[in-house]
PDB file of C-alpha atoms and ligand atoms in Angstrom:
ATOM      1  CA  UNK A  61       2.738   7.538  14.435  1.00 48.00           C
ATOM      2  CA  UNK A  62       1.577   7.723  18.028  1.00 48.00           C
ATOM      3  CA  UNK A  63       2.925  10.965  19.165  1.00 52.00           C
ATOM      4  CA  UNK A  64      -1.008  11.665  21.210  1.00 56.00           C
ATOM      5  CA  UNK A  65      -1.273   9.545  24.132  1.00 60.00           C
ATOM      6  CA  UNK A  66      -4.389   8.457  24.185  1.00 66.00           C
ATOM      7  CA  UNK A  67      -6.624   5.475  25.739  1.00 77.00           C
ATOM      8  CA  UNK A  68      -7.541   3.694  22.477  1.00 83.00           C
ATOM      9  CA  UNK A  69      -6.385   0.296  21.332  1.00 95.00           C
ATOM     10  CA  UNK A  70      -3.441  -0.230  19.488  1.00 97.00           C
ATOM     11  CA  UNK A  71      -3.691  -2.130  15.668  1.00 97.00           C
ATOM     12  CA  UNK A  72      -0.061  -2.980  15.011  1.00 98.00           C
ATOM     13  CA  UNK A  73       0.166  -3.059  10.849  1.00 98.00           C
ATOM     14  CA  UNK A  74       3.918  -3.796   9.512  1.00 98.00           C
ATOM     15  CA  UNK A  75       4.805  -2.149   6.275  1.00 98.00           C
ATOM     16  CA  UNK A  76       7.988  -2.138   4.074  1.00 98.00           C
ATOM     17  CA  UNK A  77       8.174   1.919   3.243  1.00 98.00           C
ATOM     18  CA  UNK A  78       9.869   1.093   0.214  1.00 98.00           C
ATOM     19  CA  UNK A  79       6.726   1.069  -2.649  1.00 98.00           C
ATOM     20  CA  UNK A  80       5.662   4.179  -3.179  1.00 98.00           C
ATOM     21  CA  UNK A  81       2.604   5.038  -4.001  1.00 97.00           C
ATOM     22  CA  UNK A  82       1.436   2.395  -1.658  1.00 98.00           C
ATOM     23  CA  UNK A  83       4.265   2.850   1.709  1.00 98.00           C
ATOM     24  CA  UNK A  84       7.232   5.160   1.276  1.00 98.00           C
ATOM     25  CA  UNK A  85       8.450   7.937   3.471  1.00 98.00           C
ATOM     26  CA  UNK A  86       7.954  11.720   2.952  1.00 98.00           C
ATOM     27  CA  UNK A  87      10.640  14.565   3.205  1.00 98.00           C
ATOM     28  CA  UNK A  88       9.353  14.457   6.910  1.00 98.00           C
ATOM     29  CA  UNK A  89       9.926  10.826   7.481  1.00 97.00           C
ATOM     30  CA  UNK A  90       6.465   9.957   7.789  1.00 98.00           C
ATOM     31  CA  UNK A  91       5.313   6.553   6.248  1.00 98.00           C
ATOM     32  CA  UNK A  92       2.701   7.741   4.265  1.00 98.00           C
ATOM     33  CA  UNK A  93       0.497   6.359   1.173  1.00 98.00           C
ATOM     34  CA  UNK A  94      -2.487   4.811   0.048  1.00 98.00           C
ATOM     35  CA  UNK A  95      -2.114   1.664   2.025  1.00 98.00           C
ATOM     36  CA  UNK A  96      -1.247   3.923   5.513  1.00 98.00           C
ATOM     37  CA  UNK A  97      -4.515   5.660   4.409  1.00 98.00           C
ATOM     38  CA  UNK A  98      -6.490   2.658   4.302  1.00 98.00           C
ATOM     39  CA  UNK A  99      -5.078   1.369   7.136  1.00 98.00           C
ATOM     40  CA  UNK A 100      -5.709   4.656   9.083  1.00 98.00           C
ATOM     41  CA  UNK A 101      -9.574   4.097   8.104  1.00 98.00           C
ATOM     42  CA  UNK A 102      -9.801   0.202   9.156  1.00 96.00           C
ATOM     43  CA  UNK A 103      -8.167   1.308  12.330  1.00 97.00           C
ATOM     44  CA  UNK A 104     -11.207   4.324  12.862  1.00 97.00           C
ATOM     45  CA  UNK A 105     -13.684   2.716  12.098  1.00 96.00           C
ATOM     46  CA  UNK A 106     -12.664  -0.303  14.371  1.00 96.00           C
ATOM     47  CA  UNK A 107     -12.078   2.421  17.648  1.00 96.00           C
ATOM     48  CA  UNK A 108      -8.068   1.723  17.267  1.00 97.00           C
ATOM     49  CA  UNK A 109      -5.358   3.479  17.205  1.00 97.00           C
ATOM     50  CA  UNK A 110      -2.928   2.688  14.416  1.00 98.00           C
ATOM     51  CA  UNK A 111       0.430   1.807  15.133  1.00 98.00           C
ATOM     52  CA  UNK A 112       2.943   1.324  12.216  1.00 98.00           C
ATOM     53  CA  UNK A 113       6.371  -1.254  12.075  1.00 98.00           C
ATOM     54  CA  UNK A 114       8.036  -0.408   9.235  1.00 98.00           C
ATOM     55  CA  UNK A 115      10.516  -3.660   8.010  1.00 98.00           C
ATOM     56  CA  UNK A 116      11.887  -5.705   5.804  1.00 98.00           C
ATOM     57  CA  UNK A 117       9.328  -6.658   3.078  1.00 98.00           C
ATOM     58  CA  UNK A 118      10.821 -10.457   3.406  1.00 98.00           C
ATOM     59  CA  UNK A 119      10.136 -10.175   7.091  1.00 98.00           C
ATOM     60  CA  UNK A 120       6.362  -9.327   6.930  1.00 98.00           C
ATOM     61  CA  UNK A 121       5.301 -12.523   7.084  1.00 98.00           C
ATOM     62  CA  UNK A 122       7.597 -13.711   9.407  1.00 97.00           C
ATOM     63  CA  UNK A 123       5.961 -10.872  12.116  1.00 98.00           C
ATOM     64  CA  UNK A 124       2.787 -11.881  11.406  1.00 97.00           C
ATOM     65  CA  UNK A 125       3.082 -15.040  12.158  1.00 97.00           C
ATOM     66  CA  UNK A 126       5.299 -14.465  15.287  1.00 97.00           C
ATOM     67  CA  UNK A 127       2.106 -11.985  16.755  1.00 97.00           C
ATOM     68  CA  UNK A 128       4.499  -9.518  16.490  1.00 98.00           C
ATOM     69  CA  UNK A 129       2.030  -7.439  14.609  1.00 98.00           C
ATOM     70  CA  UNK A 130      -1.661  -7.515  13.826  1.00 98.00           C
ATOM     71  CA  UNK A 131      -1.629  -7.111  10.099  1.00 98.00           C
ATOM     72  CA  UNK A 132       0.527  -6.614   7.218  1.00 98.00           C
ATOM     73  CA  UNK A 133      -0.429  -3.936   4.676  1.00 98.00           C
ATOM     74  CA  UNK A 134       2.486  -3.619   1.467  1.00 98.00           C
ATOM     75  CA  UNK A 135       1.198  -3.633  -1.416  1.00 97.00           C
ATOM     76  CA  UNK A 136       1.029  -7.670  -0.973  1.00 98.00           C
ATOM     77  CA  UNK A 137       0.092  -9.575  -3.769  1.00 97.00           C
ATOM     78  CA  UNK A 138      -1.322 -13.549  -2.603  1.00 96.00           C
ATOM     79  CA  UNK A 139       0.768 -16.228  -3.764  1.00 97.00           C
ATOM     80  CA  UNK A 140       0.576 -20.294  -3.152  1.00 97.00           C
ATOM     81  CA  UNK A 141       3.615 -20.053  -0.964  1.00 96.00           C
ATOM     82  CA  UNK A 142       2.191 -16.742   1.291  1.00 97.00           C
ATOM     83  CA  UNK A 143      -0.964 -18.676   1.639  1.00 97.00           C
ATOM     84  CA  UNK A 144       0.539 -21.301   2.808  1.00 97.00           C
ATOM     85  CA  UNK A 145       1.621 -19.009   5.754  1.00 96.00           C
ATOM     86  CA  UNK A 146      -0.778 -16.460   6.291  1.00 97.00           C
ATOM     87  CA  UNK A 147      -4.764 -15.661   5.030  1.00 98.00           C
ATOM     88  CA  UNK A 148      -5.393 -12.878   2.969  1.00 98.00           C
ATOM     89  CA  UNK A 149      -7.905 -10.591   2.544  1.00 97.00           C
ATOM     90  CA  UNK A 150     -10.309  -9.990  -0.343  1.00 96.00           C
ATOM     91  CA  UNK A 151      -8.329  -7.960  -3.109  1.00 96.00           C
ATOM     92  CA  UNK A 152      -8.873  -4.271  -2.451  1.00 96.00           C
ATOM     93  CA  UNK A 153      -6.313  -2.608  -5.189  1.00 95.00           C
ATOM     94  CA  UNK A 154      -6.432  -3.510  -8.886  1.00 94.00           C
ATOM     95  CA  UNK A 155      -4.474  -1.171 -11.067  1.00 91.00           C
ATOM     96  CA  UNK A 156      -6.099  -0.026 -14.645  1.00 94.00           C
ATOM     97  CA  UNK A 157      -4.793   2.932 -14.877  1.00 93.00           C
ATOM     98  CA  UNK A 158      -4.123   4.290 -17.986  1.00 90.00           C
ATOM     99  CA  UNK A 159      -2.816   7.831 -20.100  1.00 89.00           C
ATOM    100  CA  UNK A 160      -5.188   9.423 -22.203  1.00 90.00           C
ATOM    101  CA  UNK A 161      -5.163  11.398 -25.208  1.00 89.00           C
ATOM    102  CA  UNK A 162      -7.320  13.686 -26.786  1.00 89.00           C
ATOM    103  CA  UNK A 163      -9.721  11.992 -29.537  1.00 91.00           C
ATOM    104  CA  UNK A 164      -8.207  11.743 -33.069  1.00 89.00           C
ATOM    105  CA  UNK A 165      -4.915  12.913 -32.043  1.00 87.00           C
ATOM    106  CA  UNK A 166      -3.505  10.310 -32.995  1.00 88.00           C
ATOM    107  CA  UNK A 167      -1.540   9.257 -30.421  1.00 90.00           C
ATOM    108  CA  UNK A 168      -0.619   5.715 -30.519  1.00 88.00           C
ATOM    109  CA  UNK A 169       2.365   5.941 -27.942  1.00 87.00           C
ATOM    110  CA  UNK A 170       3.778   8.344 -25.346  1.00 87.00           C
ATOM    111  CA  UNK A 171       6.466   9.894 -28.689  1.00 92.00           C
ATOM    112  CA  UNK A 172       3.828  10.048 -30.718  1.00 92.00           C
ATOM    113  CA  UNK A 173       3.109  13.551 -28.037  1.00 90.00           C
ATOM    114  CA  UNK A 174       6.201  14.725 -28.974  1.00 90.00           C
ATOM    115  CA  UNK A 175       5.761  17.889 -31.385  1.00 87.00           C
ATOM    116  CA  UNK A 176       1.737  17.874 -30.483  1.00 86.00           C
ATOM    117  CA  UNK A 177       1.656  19.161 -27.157  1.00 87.00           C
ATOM    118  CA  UNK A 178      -0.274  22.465 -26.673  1.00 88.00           C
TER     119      UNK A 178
HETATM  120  N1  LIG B 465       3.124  -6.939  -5.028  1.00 96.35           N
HETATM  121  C1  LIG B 465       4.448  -7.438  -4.946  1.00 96.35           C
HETATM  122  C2  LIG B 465       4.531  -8.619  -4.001  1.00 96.35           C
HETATM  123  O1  LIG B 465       3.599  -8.929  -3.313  1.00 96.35           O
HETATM  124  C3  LIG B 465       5.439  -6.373  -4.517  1.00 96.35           C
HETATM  125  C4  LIG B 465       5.139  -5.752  -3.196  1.00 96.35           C
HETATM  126  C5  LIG B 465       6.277  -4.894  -2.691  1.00 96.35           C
HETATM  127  N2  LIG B 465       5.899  -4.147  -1.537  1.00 96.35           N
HETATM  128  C6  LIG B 465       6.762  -3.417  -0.780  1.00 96.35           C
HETATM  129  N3  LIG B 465       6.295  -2.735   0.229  1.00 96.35           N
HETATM  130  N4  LIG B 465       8.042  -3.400  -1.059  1.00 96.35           N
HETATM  131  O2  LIG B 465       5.561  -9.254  -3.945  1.00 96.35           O
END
């Protein structure tokens, strides 16, 4: 994060690295995921440069609202209490993910591949 100089505008975003696939760090200690990738677009498309903090998930909020950072990005769910605090955006992950098997395998649960793989 930030090793070019350059003249652009920072966007401060605070993370907790810990929640991977969303912030974690890789073998090279980069904070990478799908919310740094996000992030990385919002900043681009805005002319910023993106600037990561990388925390305490409990003290996310606490940044934000200090203007110690410009946004929080962590895999944040909205609860009464956080709203209280802070705004949130609109949702932008829902997970629906699901395994799936091969029509009339018969595969009602992940043992059920055991004995049937190819
Ligand atoms: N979605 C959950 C929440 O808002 C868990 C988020 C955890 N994120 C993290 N970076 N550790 O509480």
């Amino acid at each position: 994060q930030g090793e070019e100089s350059s003249d652009k505008k920072v966007l401060k975003m605070a993370t907790s690295a810990d929640f991977p696939p969303f912030e974690s760090h890789n073998e090279k200690g980069d904070i990478v995921g799908f919310d740094v990738d996000l992030a990385n677009k919002i900043a681009d498309k805005l002319g910023y440069q993106l600037e990561i903090q990388d925390m305490k998930f409990d003290g996310l909020v606490g940044a934000l609202q200090s203007g110690r950072v410009d946004m929080v990005m962590s895999g944040m769910s909205t609860t009464e209490k956080r709203r209280k605090n802070v705004d949130f955006s609109k949702q932008y992950h829902r997970s629906g993910e699901m395994f799936i098997y091969k029509k009339d395998a018969d595969i009602k649960k992940l043992e059920d591949l055991k004995g049937k793989t190819v």
